[in-house]
Amino acid sequence: MTIARDWQLPDRGNVGILMLILTEAVLFAMFVVAYIVYLGQSTAGPYPKDILNIPILSTICLLTSSLTIVLAEDALKHGNLGNFRLWWLATIALGAEFITATFAEWRHLIVDEHLTITTNLFGTTYYSLVGLHATHVIVGLIFLMLVMIATLLHFDIEKQARRIKLLSWYWHFVDAVWVVVFTVVYIIGR
Amino acid sequence: MSPYLFAFLDEHKITSIFNPLSTPAKTEINMGMLELAITAAIFLVVAGLLAYTMIRFRRRRDDDGHQEPPQVYGSNQIEAAWTVVPILIVFVIAGVSARSVWGVEDASPPKNALHINVIGHQFWWEVHYPGYNIVTANEIHLPISHNRDRATYLEYTSSDVIHSLWIPELGGKTDLIPNRVNHTWTDPQQAGIFWGSCSEFCGVQHANMLIQFVVQEPSDFDNWLAAQQQPQPTPTEISAGQKRFQAAGCWACHAVKGTHFNGKLGPDLTHLASRLNIGSGVLANTPENLQAWVVDPQHAKPGCLMPKSNLTGVNLTDLVGYLETLK
Amino acid sequence: MATVNYPLESAGLRNSEHSVLNILYRWIATTDHKKLGLMYIICMLLFFVISGLMAVAIRIQLAVPNNHFVSPETFNQLFTMHGTTMVFLVGMPMVAGLGNYLAPLMIGARDMALPRLNAFGFWAFLFGGILLYSSYFVGAVPDVGWFGYAPLTTTRFSPGASTDFWVLGVLVAGFGTISSAINIVATTVSMRCPGMTLRRMPMFVWVMLVDALLILVIFPPLAACQIMLMLDRLIGANFFNPTVGGNVLLWQHIFWIFGHPEVYVLIFPIFAIMSEVVPVFSRKPIFGKPAMVGAIVVIFFIGVGVWAHHMFTVGLSALSNTFFATATMLVGIPTGIKIFNWAATMYGGKIRFATPMLFACGFLFQFLVAGLTGIMLATAPFDWQLHHTYFVVGHFHFTLIGGLVFGLFAGIYYWFPKATGKMCSETLGRLHFWIFLIGFNITFIPMHFAGFLGMPRRVYTYLPGHGLETWNLISSWGVAVQIVGILLFVVNIIWGLWKGEKAGDDPWDAWTLEWATTSPPPEYNFEKIPVVRSGRPLWDLKHPDDPDWRFE
């Protein structure tokens, strides 16, 4: 019957990942709202403008990783496994740099500036928001590394192109969230 | 001052919201009566239609089930009709509601308003009359407002968790929230003793965090103010009871103006003997009850923050005797 | 994508494995939506009974003033666990159970879109529930109310682990809920059988789709405030610490952004049941299907914008209060439209008052009352009197029992034959309905009056001589009648399983796809994936001279 043959519905993986992204976006929104509500409300310092340095390098790295993951997918589409591995590794490296830089910044804030999550409202909202994002980056990195291991072990990675695409959507989401967090914390909030 | 000086007042133990005795309460209940009328009408119409439909279109016994009724899929006109009518009803209710909200909430205090501050605690009410340097607890006196000319303006906050103060006949409730000051007002139009309660769950003794508003004629109220402003007189010789108050550590939490007792953790006891109740409404203020309370407040109010005193014998009677002098 | 027709000749099911271990394994390791759906429903019913017993204890304590049936601490634990259980361990698994069991059958699919996620969701829910109840074994039972206001829930005022159990149990169960919601959206979007456009999708599935989207939007706020509270409690963060400038109202705002739409999440599946049961037992299609779907979508959008009607007494501005009051009243309009449409479906029909329909009719009257008391509460000035009183308790039990539980019984009695292949007893069902109806109203109508007379919520006792004794005593006696009703239900289910008549594929002469397969359905649901041409494919088959697709 023609109805059956021509029946095309959206891919369930796409829908699933989009719904996950929707729900995570609302979660981040709540912490962003808390951050904004408590801006300027800390009764004692340290205050953002005194101690926050804009993380330019790590931001560039993270946003570039969105580009490299697209290049990796493109290579995979054309069957170029060598390039795929290269760009995929670059993505992981850039993401790892972001995490390393974040933790270095935290170490500086805690040890040198004496800002912890308990210090004041700024500390509470800063570490929770940036930490929530960093957690999502780490989860993404774990999955990225699983794919890296799979391709290095010569699994048939081309067959997993659909799942890799879904993972890349998650990765793009994490990068987009960083744009929002960066703007709120380091630009508006300083 | 003995509590019996205003015990002649009508005690409103039945606190129905349908007995509004102040302007805000009347505004709220007028709104409520309009609501009740409209919702009752809606209920009669809709429930009537439902009942009619269920009875009229029930399957008859002789129906063999083979003939299906006409399959009607919908009607745009009918949908429009029963969308528009409810929107109009909502428009009316919302308009009246908005007017009431602004009328009650945004009223600014008149010049001669009495100002009272209330601070919520687990599980008692700290009361200040800032214009008169009066500190008391669990019982608020206010003047009657015969021609709506003497309002009482109250400011609420909390020292710990969220509480809410509600005297049904004198107005709606307002929350007492830490790190926030809320305002409300009332102008009671009938004298009496009005019961109220904490209306936001605040912990184990939330149920027993009661309060009374005592509404008095202006002269009686002025007398009360004057008496409450007086510190306790310094005696020529400190009584055994007052010494027991010191020895038993009561001063760690309680204050008595006119002495050096200045505890801030519990209710101010300067004029304890003038109050109608103790334990924020849990016991009537009689010597027997006061004694039982002092020995073991946990018996009447398990979980309240006042510990047992373990006093007995002459120590106990001395202390209670002293407390009874704090009129 | 190639469709597979069952039963496959080569894949023989080995019926030889009937050992207990094997049966247990098949249920624990299952990803089959029907098994998981039944597991959700069974667990839900168990939690319902446990929580109901707590309610019995509450009403015994409140039957007379100054009662000593339970201590104040125990009472506060009882109402906290009762509320938390009913919302998160009865209401939410009901959504997941009904959705997971019925959606694939109704859209002509073999399973949910993401079967393993489905299994994960169930076990996360169950683990969350067990975590919450394990608090009893360590003597740290939550006692802060089901909506746990800060700062009462901070470490300073709730030392010990009880609040931690509350937060973590609900949080873990919430992950299960979000998983189910993702699955329902993916299933309804991607797994519909050929010919089933969104227009032709049954009302039940439409409502579950919107419900799932609502869950995806409101459960993150719940998770967010709970994470914030845990950060405060565990490592000393300051989200709800007023001593350093924290705003305790932040909790209320974020919680109610979850908490109010949550009540729609809970009631939507009941609306879904109503839109299946009422048409079948009136012998007419649902009246105004586009308007019904539209109403659900409108409730979705308005419903996420009315949360502060739970906060009319915290001292928000007059403008805020007016906005939220107006928005709340507006949400009553699409709900009213739904009631009118169900009534119009019955109008002109041939109503058969089988047990499912009895409960559906009970729902209609009681939910109407609940909606009207809701309108009273929506008007801020009146709410300043009624907030946090027994009037509110009466209101939400009318929506939750009078609405949700009655509708749920309608659904259980309706789909019990499909899931088990047996019919329940109509006599027992009728008795269950009338006795439970009477008991429910005896308990909850007087609560409105207790509220009018000044009785606040969450009080373990009340003073004598304040006019509250009569109403409380009547309320408590109603519980005994309700218990009889519930027992009749249990007996009816057991009787149905044991001695019930064989149901056959389609005992109610219904029109959606689940009635096109056997009762119970085989594991693969349908031998051939169906192809549909209208919203009522079985009506088309049974009435080839007057098919729906000619009119849609």
PDB file of N, CA, C and O in Angstrom, chain B residues 13 15 17 28 35 57 59 63 67-69 71 73 79 102 105 160 162 166 168 172-173 175 179-180 182 199 201 205-206 208, chain C residues 157 246 252 283 285 288 313-316 321-322 341 349-351 375 379 381 384-385 387-388 452-453 457-458 460 466 536 548:
ATOM      1  N   LYS B  13     -13.971  32.576  69.970  1.00  0.00           N
ATOM      2  CA  LYS B  13     -13.295  31.295  69.789  1.00  0.00           C
ATOM      3  C   LYS B  13     -13.647  30.690  68.441  1.00  0.00           C
ATOM      4  O   LYS B  13     -12.858  29.990  67.828  1.00  0.00           O
ATOM      5  N   THR B  15     -13.767  31.304  64.936  1.00  0.00           N
ATOM      6  CA  THR B  15     -13.208  32.362  64.092  1.00  0.00           C
ATOM      7  C   THR B  15     -13.579  32.087  62.647  1.00  0.00           C
ATOM      8  O   THR B  15     -12.811  31.498  61.900  1.00  0.00           O
ATOM      9  N   ILE B  17     -14.308  33.089  58.810  1.00  0.00           N
ATOM     10  CA  ILE B  17     -13.948  34.161  57.899  1.00  0.00           C
ATOM     11  C   ILE B  17     -15.185  34.905  57.427  1.00  0.00           C
ATOM     12  O   ILE B  17     -15.077  36.015  56.885  1.00  0.00           O
ATOM     13  N   GLU B  28     -12.168  41.346  51.567  1.00  0.00           N
ATOM     14  CA  GLU B  28     -11.861  39.976  51.159  1.00  0.00           C
ATOM     15  C   GLU B  28     -13.123  39.121  51.123  1.00  0.00           C
ATOM     16  O   GLU B  28     -13.323  38.323  50.207  1.00  0.00           O
ATOM     17  N   GLU B  35     -17.519  35.398  44.598  1.00  0.00           N
ATOM     18  CA  GLU B  35     -16.992  34.127  44.097  1.00  0.00           C
ATOM     19  C   GLU B  35     -17.965  32.998  44.330  1.00  0.00           C
ATOM     20  O   GLU B  35     -18.242  32.191  43.444  1.00  0.00           O
ATOM     21  N   PHE B  57     -29.915  10.451  28.098  1.00  0.00           N
ATOM     22  CA  PHE B  57     -29.304   9.687  27.004  1.00  0.00           C
ATOM     23  C   PHE B  57     -28.737   8.356  27.466  1.00  0.00           C
ATOM     24  O   PHE B  57     -27.867   7.795  26.805  1.00  0.00           O
ATOM     25  N   ARG B  59     -28.606   4.417  27.931  1.00  0.00           N
ATOM     26  CA  ARG B  59     -29.086   3.350  27.038  1.00  0.00           C
ATOM     27  C   ARG B  59     -30.290   2.702  27.679  1.00  0.00           C
ATOM     28  O   ARG B  59     -30.274   2.350  28.849  1.00  0.00           O
ATOM     29  N   ASP B  63     -32.675  -1.613  24.290  1.00  0.00           N
ATOM     30  CA  ASP B  63     -31.742  -1.335  23.199  1.00  0.00           C
ATOM     31  C   ASP B  63     -30.876  -2.567  22.949  1.00  0.00           C
ATOM     32  O   ASP B  63     -30.275  -3.111  23.873  1.00  0.00           O
ATOM     33  N   GLN B  67     -27.708  -0.462  16.953  1.00  0.00           N
ATOM     34  CA  GLN B  67     -27.898   0.814  16.282  1.00  0.00           C
ATOM     35  C   GLN B  67     -27.088   1.867  17.015  1.00  0.00           C
ATOM     36  O   GLN B  67     -27.361   2.197  18.148  1.00  0.00           O
ATOM     37  N   GLU B  68     -26.054   2.409  16.340  1.00  0.00           N
ATOM     38  CA  GLU B  68     -25.256   3.431  16.991  1.00  0.00           C
ATOM     39  C   GLU B  68     -25.937   4.788  16.810  1.00  0.00           C
ATOM     40  O   GLU B  68     -26.560   5.038  15.789  1.00  0.00           O
ATOM     41  N   PRO B  69     -25.810   5.677  17.774  1.00  0.00           N
ATOM     42  CA  PRO B  69     -26.430   6.998  17.646  1.00  0.00           C
ATOM     43  C   PRO B  69     -25.699   7.821  16.591  1.00  0.00           C
ATOM     44  O   PRO B  69     -24.612   7.437  16.151  1.00  0.00           O
ATOM     45  N   GLN B  71     -23.232  10.031  14.741  1.00  0.00           N
ATOM     46  CA  GLN B  71     -21.851  10.312  15.130  1.00  0.00           C
ATOM     47  C   GLN B  71     -21.564  11.776  14.852  1.00  0.00           C
ATOM     48  O   GLN B  71     -21.251  12.165  13.739  1.00  0.00           O
ATOM     49  N   TYR B  73     -19.246  15.038  15.314  1.00  0.00           N
ATOM     50  CA  TYR B  73     -17.819  15.241  15.575  1.00  0.00           C
ATOM     51  C   TYR B  73     -17.516  16.544  16.303  1.00  0.00           C
ATOM     52  O   TYR B  73     -16.458  16.696  16.890  1.00  0.00           O
ATOM     53  N   GLU B  79     -18.459  25.491  20.397  1.00  0.00           N
ATOM     54  CA  GLU B  79     -17.156  25.662  21.049  1.00  0.00           C
ATOM     55  C   GLU B  79     -16.902  27.135  21.330  1.00  0.00           C
ATOM     56  O   GLU B  79     -16.428  27.518  22.393  1.00  0.00           O
ATOM     57  N   TRP B 102      -5.523  45.760  45.155  1.00  0.00           N
ATOM     58  CA  TRP B 102      -4.911  47.068  45.316  1.00  0.00           C
ATOM     59  C   TRP B 102      -5.450  47.782  46.542  1.00  0.00           C
ATOM     60  O   TRP B 102      -4.699  48.428  47.269  1.00  0.00           O
ATOM     61  N   GLU B 105      -3.725  45.825  49.592  1.00  0.00           N
ATOM     62  CA  GLU B 105      -2.271  45.729  49.674  1.00  0.00           C
ATOM     63  C   GLU B 105      -1.568  47.066  49.608  1.00  0.00           C
ATOM     64  O   GLU B 105      -0.549  47.284  50.264  1.00  0.00           O
ATOM     65  N   ASP B 160      13.735  33.051  62.228  1.00  0.00           N
ATOM     66  CA  ASP B 160      14.213  31.706  61.856  1.00  0.00           C
ATOM     67  C   ASP B 160      13.558  31.232  60.570  1.00  0.00           C
ATOM     68  O   ASP B 160      14.031  31.545  59.493  1.00  0.00           O
ATOM     69  N   ILE B 162       9.906  30.388  58.071  1.00  0.00           N
ATOM     70  CA  ILE B 162       8.752  31.162  57.624  1.00  0.00           C
ATOM     71  C   ILE B 162       7.539  30.849  58.513  1.00  0.00           C
ATOM     72  O   ILE B 162       7.238  29.690  58.765  1.00  0.00           O
ATOM     73  N   TRP B 166      -2.408  34.896  61.193  1.00  0.00           N
ATOM     74  CA  TRP B 166      -3.776  34.936  60.658  1.00  0.00           C
ATOM     75  C   TRP B 166      -4.786  35.064  61.765  1.00  0.00           C
ATOM     76  O   TRP B 166      -4.861  34.184  62.632  1.00  0.00           O
ATOM     77  N   PRO B 168      -8.634  35.315  61.428  1.00  0.00           N
ATOM     78  CA  PRO B 168      -9.624  35.282  60.342  1.00  0.00           C
ATOM     79  C   PRO B 168     -10.586  36.469  60.315  1.00  0.00           C
ATOM     80  O   PRO B 168     -10.849  36.994  59.235  1.00  0.00           O
ATOM     81  N   GLY B 172      -6.916  38.851  56.090  1.00  0.00           N
ATOM     82  CA  GLY B 172      -6.205  37.687  55.578  1.00  0.00           C
ATOM     83  C   GLY B 172      -4.844  37.542  56.240  1.00  0.00           C
ATOM     84  O   GLY B 172      -4.417  38.358  57.032  1.00  0.00           O
ATOM     85  N   LYS B 173      -4.175  36.468  55.895  1.00  0.00           N
ATOM     86  CA  LYS B 173      -2.891  36.191  56.532  1.00  0.00           C
ATOM     87  C   LYS B 173      -1.735  36.779  55.730  1.00  0.00           C
ATOM     88  O   LYS B 173      -1.820  36.967  54.528  1.00  0.00           O
ATOM     89  N   ASP B 175       2.709  36.431  55.590  1.00  0.00           N
ATOM     90  CA  ASP B 175       3.813  35.591  56.058  1.00  0.00           C
ATOM     91  C   ASP B 175       4.890  36.396  56.758  1.00  0.00           C
ATOM     92  O   ASP B 175       5.139  37.568  56.433  1.00  0.00           O
ATOM     93  N   ASN B 179      14.766  37.745  56.709  1.00  0.00           N
ATOM     94  CA  ASN B 179      15.460  38.629  55.787  1.00  0.00           C
ATOM     95  C   ASN B 179      14.479  39.366  54.862  1.00  0.00           C
ATOM     96  O   ASN B 179      14.829  39.733  53.750  1.00  0.00           O
ATOM     97  N   ARG B 180      13.260  39.560  55.339  1.00  0.00           N
ATOM     98  CA  ARG B 180      12.265  40.266  54.532  1.00  0.00           C
ATOM     99  C   ARG B 180      11.250  40.897  55.469  1.00  0.00           C
ATOM    100  O   ARG B 180      10.904  40.313  56.488  1.00  0.00           O
ATOM    101  N   ASN B 182       7.426  42.274  55.665  1.00  0.00           N
ATOM    102  CA  ASN B 182       6.112  42.358  55.031  1.00  0.00           C
ATOM    103  C   ASN B 182       5.220  43.304  55.811  1.00  0.00           C
ATOM    104  O   ASN B 182       5.385  43.470  57.013  1.00  0.00           O
ATOM    105  N   SER B 199       0.096  30.180  60.306  1.00  0.00           N
ATOM    106  CA  SER B 199      -0.464  29.547  59.115  1.00  0.00           C
ATOM    107  C   SER B 199       0.580  29.254  58.066  1.00  0.00           C
ATOM    108  O   SER B 199       0.324  29.351  56.868  1.00  0.00           O
ATOM    109  N   PHE B 201       3.609  26.134  57.878  1.00  0.00           N
ATOM    110  CA  PHE B 201       4.247  25.053  58.634  1.00  0.00           C
ATOM    111  C   PHE B 201       5.655  25.444  59.031  1.00  0.00           C
ATOM    112  O   PHE B 201       6.487  25.734  58.172  1.00  0.00           O
ATOM    113  N   GLN B 205       6.024  22.273  66.511  1.00  0.00           N
ATOM    114  CA  GLN B 205       4.924  22.832  67.298  1.00  0.00           C
ATOM    115  C   GLN B 205       4.183  23.932  66.539  1.00  0.00           C
ATOM    116  O   GLN B 205       3.607  24.848  67.131  1.00  0.00           O
ATOM    117  N   HIS B 206       4.163  23.807  65.245  1.00  0.00           N
ATOM    118  CA  HIS B 206       3.414  24.743  64.406  1.00  0.00           C
ATOM    119  C   HIS B 206       1.962  24.800  64.855  1.00  0.00           C
ATOM    120  O   HIS B 206       1.359  25.878  64.915  1.00  0.00           O
ATOM    121  N   ASN B 208       0.665  24.589  67.692  1.00  0.00           N
ATOM    122  CA  ASN B 208       0.404  25.288  68.941  1.00  0.00           C
ATOM    123  C   ASN B 208       0.995  26.689  68.976  1.00  0.00           C
ATOM    124  O   ASN B 208       1.216  27.244  70.045  1.00  0.00           O
TER     125      ASN B 208
ATOM    126  N   PHE C 157      17.715  24.168  60.665  1.00  0.00           N
ATOM    127  CA  PHE C 157      16.409  23.847  61.238  1.00  0.00           C
ATOM    128  C   PHE C 157      15.980  22.410  61.001  1.00  0.00           C
ATOM    129  O   PHE C 157      14.988  21.967  61.573  1.00  0.00           O
ATOM    130  N   GLY C 246      20.791  35.591  51.451  1.00  0.00           N
ATOM    131  CA  GLY C 246      20.020  34.681  50.621  1.00  0.00           C
ATOM    132  C   GLY C 246      18.522  34.971  50.716  1.00  0.00           C
ATOM    133  O   GLY C 246      18.031  35.439  51.735  1.00  0.00           O
ATOM    134  N   GLN C 252      10.719  28.965  46.973  1.00  0.00           N
ATOM    135  CA  GLN C 252       9.292  28.895  46.654  1.00  0.00           C
ATOM    136  C   GLN C 252       9.058  29.133  45.167  1.00  0.00           C
ATOM    137  O   GLN C 252       8.275  28.433  44.543  1.00  0.00           O
ATOM    138  N   ARG C 283     -21.028   5.804  22.903  1.00  0.00           N
ATOM    139  CA  ARG C 283     -21.200   5.346  21.527  1.00  0.00           C
ATOM    140  C   ARG C 283     -21.119   6.486  20.523  1.00  0.00           C
ATOM    141  O   ARG C 283     -21.801   6.468  19.499  1.00  0.00           O
ATOM    142  N   PRO C 285     -18.161   9.645  18.836  1.00  0.00           N
ATOM    143  CA  PRO C 285     -16.774  10.098  18.872  1.00  0.00           C
ATOM    144  C   PRO C 285     -16.616  11.251  19.856  1.00  0.00           C
ATOM    145  O   PRO C 285     -17.610  11.878  20.236  1.00  0.00           O
ATOM    146  N   GLY C 288     -15.543  17.541  19.323  1.00  0.00           N
ATOM    147  CA  GLY C 288     -14.589  18.643  19.205  1.00  0.00           C
ATOM    148  C   GLY C 288     -13.159  18.240  19.474  1.00  0.00           C
ATOM    149  O   GLY C 288     -12.486  18.862  20.291  1.00  0.00           O
ATOM    150  N   THR C 313       0.517  35.057  49.865  1.00  0.00           N
ATOM    151  CA  THR C 313       0.673  35.664  51.184  1.00  0.00           C
ATOM    152  C   THR C 313       2.108  36.021  51.524  1.00  0.00           C
ATOM    153  O   THR C 313       2.379  36.455  52.638  1.00  0.00           O
ATOM    154  N   VAL C 314       3.047  35.870  50.565  1.00  0.00           N
ATOM    155  CA  VAL C 314       4.438  36.157  50.935  1.00  0.00           C
ATOM    156  C   VAL C 314       4.796  37.619  50.783  1.00  0.00           C
ATOM    157  O   VAL C 314       5.913  38.029  51.065  1.00  0.00           O
ATOM    158  N   GLY C 315       3.854  38.413  50.315  1.00  0.00           N
ATOM    159  CA  GLY C 315       4.152  39.836  50.218  1.00  0.00           C
ATOM    160  C   GLY C 315       4.688  40.269  48.870  1.00  0.00           C
ATOM    161  O   GLY C 315       5.465  41.217  48.785  1.00  0.00           O
ATOM    162  N   LEU C 316       4.271  39.575  47.807  1.00  0.00           N
ATOM    163  CA  LEU C 316       4.617  40.051  46.464  1.00  0.00           C
ATOM    164  C   LEU C 316       3.799  41.308  46.169  1.00  0.00           C
ATOM    165  O   LEU C 316       2.828  41.599  46.842  1.00  0.00           O
ATOM    166  N   ASN C 321       0.544  39.879  42.266  1.00  0.00           N
ATOM    167  CA  ASN C 321      -0.599  39.105  42.739  1.00  0.00           C
ATOM    168  C   ASN C 321      -1.743  39.160  41.736  1.00  0.00           C
ATOM    169  O   ASN C 321      -2.403  38.156  41.470  1.00  0.00           O
ATOM    170  N   THR C 322      -1.983  40.341  41.179  1.00  0.00           N
ATOM    171  CA  THR C 322      -3.074  40.455  40.206  1.00  0.00           C
ATOM    172  C   THR C 322      -2.773  39.642  38.950  1.00  0.00           C
ATOM    173  O   THR C 322      -3.642  38.946  38.424  1.00  0.00           O
ATOM    174  N   ASN C 341     -16.981  19.548  26.585  1.00  0.00           N
ATOM    175  CA  ASN C 341     -16.868  18.640  25.448  1.00  0.00           C
ATOM    176  C   ASN C 341     -17.203  17.207  25.831  1.00  0.00           C
ATOM    177  O   ASN C 341     -17.797  16.468  25.043  1.00  0.00           O
ATOM    178  N   GLY C 349     -26.061  10.532  22.836  1.00  0.00           N
ATOM    179  CA  GLY C 349     -25.504   9.185  22.701  1.00  0.00           C
ATOM    180  C   GLY C 349     -26.403   8.141  23.325  1.00  0.00           C
ATOM    181  O   GLY C 349     -27.559   8.402  23.631  1.00  0.00           O
ATOM    182  N   LYS C 350     -25.801   6.938  23.507  1.00  0.00           N
ATOM    183  CA  LYS C 350     -26.530   5.879  24.200  1.00  0.00           C
ATOM    184  C   LYS C 350     -25.616   5.396  25.319  1.00  0.00           C
ATOM    185  O   LYS C 350     -24.842   4.454  25.148  1.00  0.00           O
ATOM    186  N   ILE C 351     -25.755   6.052  26.467  1.00  0.00           N
ATOM    187  CA  ILE C 351     -24.753   5.876  27.517  1.00  0.00           C
ATOM    188  C   ILE C 351     -24.951   4.553  28.230  1.00  0.00           C
ATOM    189  O   ILE C 351     -26.037   4.236  28.718  1.00  0.00           O
ATOM    190  N   ILE C 375     -11.099  28.207  41.497  1.00  0.00           N
ATOM    191  CA  ILE C 375     -11.341  29.589  41.085  1.00  0.00           C
ATOM    192  C   ILE C 375     -11.444  30.487  42.316  1.00  0.00           C
ATOM    193  O   ILE C 375     -10.941  31.610  42.332  1.00  0.00           O
ATOM    194  N   THR C 379      -8.538  33.877  43.372  1.00  0.00           N
ATOM    195  CA  THR C 379      -8.703  35.305  43.624  1.00  0.00           C
ATOM    196  C   THR C 379      -7.912  35.644  44.872  1.00  0.00           C
ATOM    197  O   THR C 379      -8.259  35.235  45.976  1.00  0.00           O
ATOM    198  N   PRO C 381      -7.413  38.093  47.025  1.00  0.00           N
ATOM    199  CA  PRO C 381      -7.923  38.559  48.321  1.00  0.00           C
ATOM    200  C   PRO C 381      -8.606  37.444  49.112  1.00  0.00           C
ATOM    201  O   PRO C 381      -8.433  37.349  50.321  1.00  0.00           O
ATOM    202  N   TRP C 384      -6.106  35.149  50.586  1.00  0.00           N
ATOM    203  CA  TRP C 384      -5.427  35.598  51.799  1.00  0.00           C
ATOM    204  C   TRP C 384      -6.112  35.039  53.043  1.00  0.00           C
ATOM    205  O   TRP C 384      -5.490  34.880  54.079  1.00  0.00           O
ATOM    206  N   GLN C 385      -7.385  34.743  52.938  1.00  0.00           N
ATOM    207  CA  GLN C 385      -8.067  34.074  54.036  1.00  0.00           C
ATOM    208  C   GLN C 385      -7.896  32.561  53.958  1.00  0.00           C
ATOM    209  O   GLN C 385      -7.681  31.894  54.972  1.00  0.00           O
ATOM    210  N   HIS C 387      -5.676  30.571  52.179  1.00  0.00           N
ATOM    211  CA  HIS C 387      -4.366  29.946  51.981  1.00  0.00           C
ATOM    212  C   HIS C 387      -3.929  29.169  53.222  1.00  0.00           C
ATOM    213  O   HIS C 387      -4.123  29.621  54.346  1.00  0.00           O
ATOM    214  N   HIS C 388      -3.332  28.000  53.009  1.00  0.00           N
ATOM    215  CA  HIS C 388      -2.788  27.182  54.094  1.00  0.00           C
ATOM    216  C   HIS C 388      -3.861  26.808  55.114  1.00  0.00           C
ATOM    217  O   HIS C 388      -3.588  26.656  56.302  1.00  0.00           O
ATOM    218  N   PHE C 452     -13.026  27.440  56.449  1.00  0.00           N
ATOM    219  CA  PHE C 452     -13.777  28.685  56.684  1.00  0.00           C
ATOM    220  C   PHE C 452     -13.705  29.091  58.151  1.00  0.00           C
ATOM    221  O   PHE C 452     -13.740  30.266  58.484  1.00  0.00           O
ATOM    222  N   LEU C 453     -13.614  28.084  59.047  1.00  0.00           N
ATOM    223  CA  LEU C 453     -13.629  28.384  60.480  1.00  0.00           C
ATOM    224  C   LEU C 453     -12.232  28.593  61.041  1.00  0.00           C
ATOM    225  O   LEU C 453     -12.060  28.661  62.246  1.00  0.00           O
ATOM    226  N   ARG C 457      -3.534  24.274  57.911  1.00  0.00           N
ATOM    227  CA  ARG C 457      -3.005  22.981  57.473  1.00  0.00           C
ATOM    228  C   ARG C 457      -1.861  22.542  58.363  1.00  0.00           C
ATOM    229  O   ARG C 457      -1.234  23.353  59.048  1.00  0.00           O
ATOM    230  N   ARG C 458      -1.565  21.241  58.275  1.00  0.00           N
ATOM    231  CA  ARG C 458      -0.358  20.683  58.872  1.00  0.00           C
ATOM    232  C   ARG C 458      -0.309  20.866  60.375  1.00  0.00           C
ATOM    233  O   ARG C 458       0.744  21.132  60.947  1.00  0.00           O
ATOM    234  N   TYR C 460      -1.105  19.031  64.005  1.00  0.00           N
ATOM    235  CA  TYR C 460      -1.340  17.696  64.529  1.00  0.00           C
ATOM    236  C   TYR C 460      -2.505  17.669  65.499  1.00  0.00           C
ATOM    237  O   TYR C 460      -2.965  16.592  65.888  1.00  0.00           O
ATOM    238  N   HIS C 466     -13.553  25.606  69.320  1.00  0.00           N
ATOM    239  CA  HIS C 466     -13.401  26.560  68.222  1.00  0.00           C
ATOM    240  C   HIS C 466     -14.202  26.143  66.998  1.00  0.00           C
ATOM    241  O   HIS C 466     -13.938  26.598  65.897  1.00  0.00           O
ATOM    242  N   ARG C 536     -10.312   6.591  14.199  1.00  0.00           N
ATOM    243  CA  ARG C 536     -10.984   5.448  14.837  1.00  0.00           C
ATOM    244  C   ARG C 536     -10.942   4.251  13.880  1.00  0.00           C
ATOM    245  O   ARG C 536     -11.945   3.894  13.266  1.00  0.00           O
ATOM    246  N   ASP C 548     -15.107   6.740   9.398  1.00  0.00           N
ATOM    247  CA  ASP C 548     -14.737   8.056   9.885  1.00  0.00           C
ATOM    248  C   ASP C 548     -13.993   8.866   8.845  1.00  0.00           C
ATOM    249  O   ASP C 548     -14.113  10.089   8.789  1.00  0.00           O
TER     250      ASP C 548
END
